[in-house]
Coordinates of C-alpha atoms and ligand atoms in Angstrom, one line a residue:
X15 CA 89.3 135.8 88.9
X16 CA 90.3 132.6 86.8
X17 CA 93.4 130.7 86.5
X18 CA 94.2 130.3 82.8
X19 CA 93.0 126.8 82.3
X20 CA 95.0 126.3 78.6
X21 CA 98.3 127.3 79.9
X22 CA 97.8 124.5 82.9
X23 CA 97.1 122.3 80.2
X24 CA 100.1 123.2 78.0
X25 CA 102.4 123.1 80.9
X26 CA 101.2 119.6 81.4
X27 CA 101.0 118.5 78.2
X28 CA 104.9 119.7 77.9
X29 CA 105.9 117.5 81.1
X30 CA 104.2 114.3 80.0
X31 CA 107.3 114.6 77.0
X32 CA 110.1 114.4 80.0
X33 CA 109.9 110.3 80.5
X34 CA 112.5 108.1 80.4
X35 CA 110.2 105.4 78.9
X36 CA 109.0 107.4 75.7
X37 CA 105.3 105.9 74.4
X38 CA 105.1 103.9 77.8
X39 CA 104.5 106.5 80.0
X40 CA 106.1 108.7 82.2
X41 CA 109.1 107.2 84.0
X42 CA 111.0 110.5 86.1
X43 CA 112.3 109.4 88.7
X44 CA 114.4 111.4 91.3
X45 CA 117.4 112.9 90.9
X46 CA 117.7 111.7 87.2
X47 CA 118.4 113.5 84.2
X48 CA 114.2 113.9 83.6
X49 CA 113.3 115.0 87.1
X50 CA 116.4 117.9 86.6
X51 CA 114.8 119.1 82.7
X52 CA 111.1 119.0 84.9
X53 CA 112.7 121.0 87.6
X54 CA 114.5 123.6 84.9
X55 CA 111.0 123.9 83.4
X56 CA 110.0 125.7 86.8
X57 CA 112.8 127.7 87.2
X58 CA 112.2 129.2 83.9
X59 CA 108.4 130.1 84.9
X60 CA 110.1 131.1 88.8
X61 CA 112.0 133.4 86.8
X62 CA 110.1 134.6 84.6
X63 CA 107.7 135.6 87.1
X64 CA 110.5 136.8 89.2
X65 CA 109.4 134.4 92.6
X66 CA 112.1 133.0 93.8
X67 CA 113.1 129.4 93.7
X68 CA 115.4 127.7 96.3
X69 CA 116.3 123.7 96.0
X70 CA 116.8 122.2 100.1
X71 CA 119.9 119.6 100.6
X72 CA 117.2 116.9 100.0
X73 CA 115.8 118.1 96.7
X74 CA 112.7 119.9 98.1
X75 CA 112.0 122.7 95.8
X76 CA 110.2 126.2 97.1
X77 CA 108.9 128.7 94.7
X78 CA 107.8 132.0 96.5
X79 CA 106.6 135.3 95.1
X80 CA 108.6 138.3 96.1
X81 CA 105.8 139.2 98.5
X82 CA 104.7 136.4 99.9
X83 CA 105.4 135.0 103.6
X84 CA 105.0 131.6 102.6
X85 CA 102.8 130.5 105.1
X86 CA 100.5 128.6 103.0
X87 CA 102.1 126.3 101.0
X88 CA 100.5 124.4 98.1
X89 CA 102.3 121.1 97.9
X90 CA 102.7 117.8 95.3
X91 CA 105.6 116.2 94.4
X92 CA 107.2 115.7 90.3
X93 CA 108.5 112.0 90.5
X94 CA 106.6 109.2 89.2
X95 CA 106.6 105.6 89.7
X96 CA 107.7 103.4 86.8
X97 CA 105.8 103.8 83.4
X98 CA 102.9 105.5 85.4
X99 CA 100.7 108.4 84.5
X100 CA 101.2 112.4 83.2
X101 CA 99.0 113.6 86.1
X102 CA 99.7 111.9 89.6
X103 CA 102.1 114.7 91.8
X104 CA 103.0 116.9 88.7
X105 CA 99.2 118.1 88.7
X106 CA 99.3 119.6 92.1
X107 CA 102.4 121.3 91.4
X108 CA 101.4 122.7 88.2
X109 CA 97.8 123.9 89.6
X110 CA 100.2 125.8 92.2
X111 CA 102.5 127.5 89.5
X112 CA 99.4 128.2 88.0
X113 CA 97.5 129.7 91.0
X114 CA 100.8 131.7 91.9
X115 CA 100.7 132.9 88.1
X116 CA 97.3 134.1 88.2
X117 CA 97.6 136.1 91.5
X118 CA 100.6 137.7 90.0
X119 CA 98.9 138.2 86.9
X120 CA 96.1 140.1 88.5
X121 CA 97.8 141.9 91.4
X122 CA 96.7 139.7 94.2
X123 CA 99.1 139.8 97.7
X124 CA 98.2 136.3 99.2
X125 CA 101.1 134.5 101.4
X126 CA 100.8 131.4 98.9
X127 CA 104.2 129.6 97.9
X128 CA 104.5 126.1 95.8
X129 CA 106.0 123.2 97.1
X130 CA 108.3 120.4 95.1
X131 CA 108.5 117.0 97.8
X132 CA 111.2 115.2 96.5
X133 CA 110.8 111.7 96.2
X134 CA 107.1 111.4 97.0
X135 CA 106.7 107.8 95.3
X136 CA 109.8 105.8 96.7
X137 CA 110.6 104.6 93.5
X138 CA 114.4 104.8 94.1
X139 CA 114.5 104.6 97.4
X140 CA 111.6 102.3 98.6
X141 CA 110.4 104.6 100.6
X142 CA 107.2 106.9 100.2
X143 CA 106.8 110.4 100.8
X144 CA 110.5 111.1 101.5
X145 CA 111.1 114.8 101.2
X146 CA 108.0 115.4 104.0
X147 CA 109.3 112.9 105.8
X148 CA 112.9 115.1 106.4
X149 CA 110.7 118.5 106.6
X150 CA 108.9 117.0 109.8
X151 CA 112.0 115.2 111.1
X152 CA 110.3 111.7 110.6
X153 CA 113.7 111.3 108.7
X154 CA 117.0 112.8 110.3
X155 CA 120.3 112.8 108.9
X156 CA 121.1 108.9 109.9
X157 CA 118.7 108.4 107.2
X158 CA 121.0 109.9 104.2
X159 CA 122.9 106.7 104.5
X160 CA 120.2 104.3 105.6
X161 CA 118.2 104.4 102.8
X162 CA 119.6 103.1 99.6
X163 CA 118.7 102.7 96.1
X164 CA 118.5 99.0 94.3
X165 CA 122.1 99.3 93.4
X166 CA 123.3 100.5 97.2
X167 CA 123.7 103.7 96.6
X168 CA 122.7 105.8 99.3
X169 CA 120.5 108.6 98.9
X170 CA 123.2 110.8 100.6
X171 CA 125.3 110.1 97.4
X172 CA 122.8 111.3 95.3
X173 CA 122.3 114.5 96.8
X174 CA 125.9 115.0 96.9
X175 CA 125.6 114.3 92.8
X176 CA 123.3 116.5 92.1
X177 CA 124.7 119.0 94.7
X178 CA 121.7 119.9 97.0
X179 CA 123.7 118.1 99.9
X180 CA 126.8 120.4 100.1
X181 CA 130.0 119.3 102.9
X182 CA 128.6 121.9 104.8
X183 CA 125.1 121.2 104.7
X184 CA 125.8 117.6 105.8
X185 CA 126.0 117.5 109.2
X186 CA 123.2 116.0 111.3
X187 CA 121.0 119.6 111.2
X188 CA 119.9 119.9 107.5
X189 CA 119.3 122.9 105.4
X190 CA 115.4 122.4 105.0
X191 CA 113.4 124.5 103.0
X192 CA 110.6 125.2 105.5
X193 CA 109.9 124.4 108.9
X194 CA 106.9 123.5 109.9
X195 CA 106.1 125.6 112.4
X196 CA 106.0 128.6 110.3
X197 CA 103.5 126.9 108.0
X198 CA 99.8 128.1 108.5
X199 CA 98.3 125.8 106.0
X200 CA 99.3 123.0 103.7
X201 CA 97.2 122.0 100.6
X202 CA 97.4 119.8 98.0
X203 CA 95.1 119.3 94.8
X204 CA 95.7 115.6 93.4
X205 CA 93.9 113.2 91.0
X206 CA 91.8 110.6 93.0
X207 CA 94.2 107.6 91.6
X208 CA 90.7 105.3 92.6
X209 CA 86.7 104.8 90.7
X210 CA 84.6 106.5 93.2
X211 CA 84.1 110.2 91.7
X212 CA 84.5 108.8 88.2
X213 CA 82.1 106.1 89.2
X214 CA 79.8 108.3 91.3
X215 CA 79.8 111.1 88.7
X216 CA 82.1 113.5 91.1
X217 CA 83.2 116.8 90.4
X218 CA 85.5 117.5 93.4
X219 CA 86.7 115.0 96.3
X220 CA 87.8 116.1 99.7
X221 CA 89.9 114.3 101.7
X222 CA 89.0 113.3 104.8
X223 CA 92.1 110.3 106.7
X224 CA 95.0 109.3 104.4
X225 CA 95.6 105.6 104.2
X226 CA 98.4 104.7 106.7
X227 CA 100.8 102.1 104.8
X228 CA 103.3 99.6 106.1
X229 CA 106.1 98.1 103.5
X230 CA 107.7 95.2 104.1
X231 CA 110.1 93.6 102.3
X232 CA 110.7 89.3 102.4
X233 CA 113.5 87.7 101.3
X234 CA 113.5 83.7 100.7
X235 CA 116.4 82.1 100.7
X236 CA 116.8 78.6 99.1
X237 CA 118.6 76.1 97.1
X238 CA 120.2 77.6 94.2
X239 CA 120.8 74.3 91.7
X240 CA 120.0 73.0 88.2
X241 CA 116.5 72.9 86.6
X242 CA 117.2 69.4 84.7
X243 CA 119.3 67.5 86.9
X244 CA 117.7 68.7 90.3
X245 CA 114.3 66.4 91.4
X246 CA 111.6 67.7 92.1
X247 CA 111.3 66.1 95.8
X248 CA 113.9 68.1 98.1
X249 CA 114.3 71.1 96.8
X250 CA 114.5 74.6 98.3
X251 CA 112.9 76.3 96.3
X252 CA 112.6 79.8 97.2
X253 CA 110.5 80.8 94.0
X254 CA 107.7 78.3 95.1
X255 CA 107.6 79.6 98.6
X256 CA 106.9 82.7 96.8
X257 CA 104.0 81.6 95.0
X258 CA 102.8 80.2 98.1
X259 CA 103.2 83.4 100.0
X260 CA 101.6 85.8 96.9
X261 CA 98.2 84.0 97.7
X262 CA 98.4 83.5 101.2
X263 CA 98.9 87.8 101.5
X264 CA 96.3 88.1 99.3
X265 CA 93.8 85.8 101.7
X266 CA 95.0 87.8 105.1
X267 CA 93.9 91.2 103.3
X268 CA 90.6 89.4 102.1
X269 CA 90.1 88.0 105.0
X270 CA 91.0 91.3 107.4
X271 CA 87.9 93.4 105.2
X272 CA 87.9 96.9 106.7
X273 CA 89.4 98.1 103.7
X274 CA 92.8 96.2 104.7
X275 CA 94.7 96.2 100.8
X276 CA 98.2 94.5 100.3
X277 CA 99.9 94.5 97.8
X278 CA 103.2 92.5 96.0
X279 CA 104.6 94.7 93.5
X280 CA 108.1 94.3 93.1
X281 CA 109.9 91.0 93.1
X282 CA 113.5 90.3 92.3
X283 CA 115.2 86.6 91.3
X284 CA 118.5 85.9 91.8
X285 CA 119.9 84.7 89.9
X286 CA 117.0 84.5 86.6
X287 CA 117.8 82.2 84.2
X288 CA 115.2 79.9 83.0
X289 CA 117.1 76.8 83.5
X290 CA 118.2 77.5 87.3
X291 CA 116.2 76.8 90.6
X292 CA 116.3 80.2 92.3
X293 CA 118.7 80.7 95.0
X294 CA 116.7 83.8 96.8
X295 CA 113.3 85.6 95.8
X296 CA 112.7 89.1 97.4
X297 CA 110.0 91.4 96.8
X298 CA 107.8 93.8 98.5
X299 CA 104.3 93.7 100.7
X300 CA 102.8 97.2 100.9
X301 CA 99.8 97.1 103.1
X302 CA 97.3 100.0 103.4
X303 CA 94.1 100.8 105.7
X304 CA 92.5 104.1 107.2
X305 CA 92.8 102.4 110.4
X306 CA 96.4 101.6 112.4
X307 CA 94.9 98.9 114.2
X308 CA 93.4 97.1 111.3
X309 CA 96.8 97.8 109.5
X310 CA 99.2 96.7 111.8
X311 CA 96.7 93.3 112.8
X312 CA 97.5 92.5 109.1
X313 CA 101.3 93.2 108.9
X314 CA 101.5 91.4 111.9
X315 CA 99.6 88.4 110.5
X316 CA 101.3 89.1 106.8
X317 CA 104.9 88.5 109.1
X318 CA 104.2 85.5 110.3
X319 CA 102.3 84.1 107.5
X320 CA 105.8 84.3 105.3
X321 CA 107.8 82.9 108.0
X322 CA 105.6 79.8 108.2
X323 CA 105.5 79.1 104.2
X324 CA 109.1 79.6 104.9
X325 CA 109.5 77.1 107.7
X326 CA 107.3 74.7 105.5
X327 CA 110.0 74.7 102.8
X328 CA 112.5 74.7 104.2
X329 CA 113.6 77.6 103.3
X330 CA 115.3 80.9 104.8
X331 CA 112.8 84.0 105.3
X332 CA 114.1 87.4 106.5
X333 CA 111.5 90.1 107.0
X334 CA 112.6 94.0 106.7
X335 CA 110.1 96.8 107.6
X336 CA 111.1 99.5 104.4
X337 CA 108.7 102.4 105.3
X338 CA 105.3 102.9 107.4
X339 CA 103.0 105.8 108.2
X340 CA 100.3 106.3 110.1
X341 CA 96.5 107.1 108.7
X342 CA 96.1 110.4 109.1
X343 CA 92.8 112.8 108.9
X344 CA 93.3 116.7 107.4
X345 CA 92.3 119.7 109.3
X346 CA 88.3 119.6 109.9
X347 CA 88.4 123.5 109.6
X348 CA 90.1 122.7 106.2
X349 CA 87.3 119.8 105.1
X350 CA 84.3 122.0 106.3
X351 CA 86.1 125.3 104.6
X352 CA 86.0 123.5 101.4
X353 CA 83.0 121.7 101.4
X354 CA 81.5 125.1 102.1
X355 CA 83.2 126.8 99.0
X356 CA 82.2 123.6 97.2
X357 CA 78.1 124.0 98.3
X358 CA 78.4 127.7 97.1
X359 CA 79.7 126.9 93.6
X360 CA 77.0 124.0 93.6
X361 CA 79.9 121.5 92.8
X362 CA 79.2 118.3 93.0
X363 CA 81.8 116.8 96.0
X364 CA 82.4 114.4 98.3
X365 CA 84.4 114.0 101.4
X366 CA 86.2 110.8 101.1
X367 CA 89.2 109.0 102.0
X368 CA 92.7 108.8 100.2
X369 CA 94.1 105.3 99.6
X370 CA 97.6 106.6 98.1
X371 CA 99.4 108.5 100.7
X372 CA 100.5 112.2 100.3
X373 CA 103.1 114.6 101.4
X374 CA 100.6 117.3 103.0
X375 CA 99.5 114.3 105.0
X376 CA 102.5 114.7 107.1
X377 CA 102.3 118.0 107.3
X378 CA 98.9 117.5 109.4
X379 CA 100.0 117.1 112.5
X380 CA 101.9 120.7 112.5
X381 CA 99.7 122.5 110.7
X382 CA 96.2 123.2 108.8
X383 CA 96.4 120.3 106.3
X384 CA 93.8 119.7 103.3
X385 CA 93.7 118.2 100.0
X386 CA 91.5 118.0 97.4
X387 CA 91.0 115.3 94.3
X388 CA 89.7 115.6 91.1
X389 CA 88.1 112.3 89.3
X390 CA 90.0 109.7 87.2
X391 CA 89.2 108.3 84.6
X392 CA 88.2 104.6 84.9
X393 CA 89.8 104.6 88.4
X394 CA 93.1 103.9 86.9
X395 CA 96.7 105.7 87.8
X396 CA 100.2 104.7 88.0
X397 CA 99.7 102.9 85.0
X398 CA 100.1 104.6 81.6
X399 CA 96.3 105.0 81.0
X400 CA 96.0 107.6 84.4
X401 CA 93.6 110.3 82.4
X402 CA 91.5 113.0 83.9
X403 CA 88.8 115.2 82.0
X404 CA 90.7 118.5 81.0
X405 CA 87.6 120.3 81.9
X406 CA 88.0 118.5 86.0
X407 CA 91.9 119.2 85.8
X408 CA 90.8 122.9 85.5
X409 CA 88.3 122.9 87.6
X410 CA 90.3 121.4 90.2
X411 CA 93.2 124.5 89.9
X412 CA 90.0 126.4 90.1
X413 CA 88.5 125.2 93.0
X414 CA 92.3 125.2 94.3
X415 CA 92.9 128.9 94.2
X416 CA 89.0 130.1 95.0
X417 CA 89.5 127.8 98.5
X418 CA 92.7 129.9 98.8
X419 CA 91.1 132.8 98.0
X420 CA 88.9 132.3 101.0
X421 CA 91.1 131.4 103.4
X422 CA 93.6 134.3 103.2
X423 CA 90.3 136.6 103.3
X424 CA 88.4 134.6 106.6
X425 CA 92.3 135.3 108.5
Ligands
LIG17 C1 102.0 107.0 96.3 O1 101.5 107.3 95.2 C2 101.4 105.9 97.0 O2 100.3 106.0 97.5 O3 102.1 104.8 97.0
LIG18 MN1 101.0 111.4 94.0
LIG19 MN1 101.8 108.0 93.1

């Protein structure tokens, strides 16, 4: 049985038009007016199919076939970071529609359902992997309010806007739309986002650990004051702490090896204007390893690293944690299961590691978890140039419904 490789494509191809940044890649964040057009566009194929389609009070989406238990759910998310890529989270929710379409297509029973994670990247609400996070109660209903978007608007409000949170559905139990315990196994297929199988001439990766990641947010506090009239000795300036801090995060991860990265990606200046000393500088530290130990030795050391530039300064230097999560291996029934199906087809695979994070990854610990990647191009994702060989994408949703394929028989 094959899935019907041009109609992934096309459905792809059709998404990569919903971005808020038109020629500059695709920019769908949550609960916007893109991520609502990319949600219609599964209802219509949910209905057309007739599987039915239920949105949770957090935005998680579940698409089951009439007959299916739902016990194995195939996972990605359909948010994207700013300006990043057509294939990172959409692809593994496509490949899903598309396995579900296939099986339906030829008669196959399997207990298969597609998962939507909302808010997967943290782009609105600084925090990764979001929708998991409330499915395995790493995030309870204090957290509706606690986390907030760039302008303070919680993510409670949000909800409430788009009207997955309800009155009702409020309170501090939430409306989920699964529980864990009645999953059997969690999959997700997922472009590598890194330049080992592109490099290494990979067809299929398997995942062994996900990354665990720490995000910390700094902010300096200075001496807000005039560019011209200001000298140069006795300022507080909370921009050149900033500098100072940029390269001194960047030594610690050098420094830590083990595969320690970190990572400043989003800095704010109050107030920006080219002719005034900044009064405060705040931005972001995300720090990543496959081991805790080596990842929290370097947030540690990150911590007090900022607080010293600060103390050098002069100036003030709060420190927030925004998000962490621990590294966290798959299933090995799931790795051996796959490289198995992967030495049969004589693909060419590797079992590797996963520096972004991923929902199914919190999934592990309450269930058989797995993932699979297939190559990009040139290493590059998040970025408007993220590209994958059509011939891999298909191969991937392949690979993705043959594994499943086994699976449900081997039960
Ligand atoms: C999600 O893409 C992440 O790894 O940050
Ligand atoms: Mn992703
Ligand atoms: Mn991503």
């Amino acid at each position: 049985m094959k899935i019907n490789g041009q109609r992934l494509i096309d459905d792809l191809k059709y998404l990569r038009e919903i971005t808020a940044t038109p020629g500059q890649g695709v920019t769908r964040f949550s609960y916007t007016e893109e991520d609502g057009r990319a949600r219609e566009y599964l209802a219509r194929i949910a209905n057309e199919y007739g599987f039915s389609m239920e949105t949770d009070s957090v935005g998680n989406i579940r698409v089951c076939p009439p007959e299916s238990k739902g016990s194995l759910i195939i996972g990605s998310h359909i948010d994207t970071v700013r300006n990043g890529g057509w294939l990172d989270g959409i692809y593994g929710v496509m490949s899903g529609m598309e396995v579900l379409r296939t099986f339906a297509d030829n008669g196959v029973h399997t207990d298969a359902a597609v998962m939507v994670y909302a808010e997967e990247e943290g782009s609105v609400f600084g925090s990764t992997m979001t929708g998991s996070k409330f499915l395995t109660g790493k995030y309870t209903a204090d957290d509706l309010t606690a986390l907030t978007d760039d302008s303070g608007v919680t993510l409670k409000e949000h909800l409430a806007e788009c009207g997955y949170l309800t009155e009702d559905a409020s309170g501090s139990s939430l409306p989920l739309a699964v529980n864990p315990a009645d999953i059997e196994c969690a999959l997700e297929l997922h472009i590598e986002q890194g330049p080992v199988m592109d490099a290494e001439g990979l067809q299929i990766g398997i995942v062994d650990t996900v990354f665990g990641m720490h995000v910390l947010e700094v902010t300096y506090s200075g001496l807000g004051n005039h560019a011209g009239a200001s000298p140069m000795k006795g300022r507080r300036d909370s921009m050149s702490a900033f500098a100072e801090a940029v390269l001194a995060i960047e030594k610690v991860a050098l420094e830590a090896g083990c595969g320690v990265v970190a990572t400043i990606g989003k800095v704010s200046v109050s107030p920006g204007g080219s002719n005034v000393i900044p009064d405060s500088v705040r931005f972001t530290v995300d720090i990543r390893s496959n081991d805790d130990g080596h990842t929290s030795d370097a947030v540690e050391r990150i911590r007090k690293t900022v607080c010293e530039i600060a103390d050098g300064r002069n100036v003030e230097c709060a420190v927030r944690d925004v998000a962490d999560s621990s590294a966290i291996p798959f299933s090995r029934k799931v790795i051996e299961g796959m490289a198995a199906l992967a030495e049969e087809q004589g693909i060419i695979y590797k079992v590797m590691d996963s520096g972004a994070v991923h929902d199914t990854a919190m999934l592990a610990p309450f269930t058989d978890a797995g993932m699979m990647f297939v190559p990009s191009i040139n290493g590059r994702s998040h970025v408007p140039e993220e590209d994958t060989d059509e011939d891999d994408l298909v191969r991937g949703a392949q690979f993705l419904m043959d594994y499943i394929l086994r699976s449900q028989s081997s039960h």
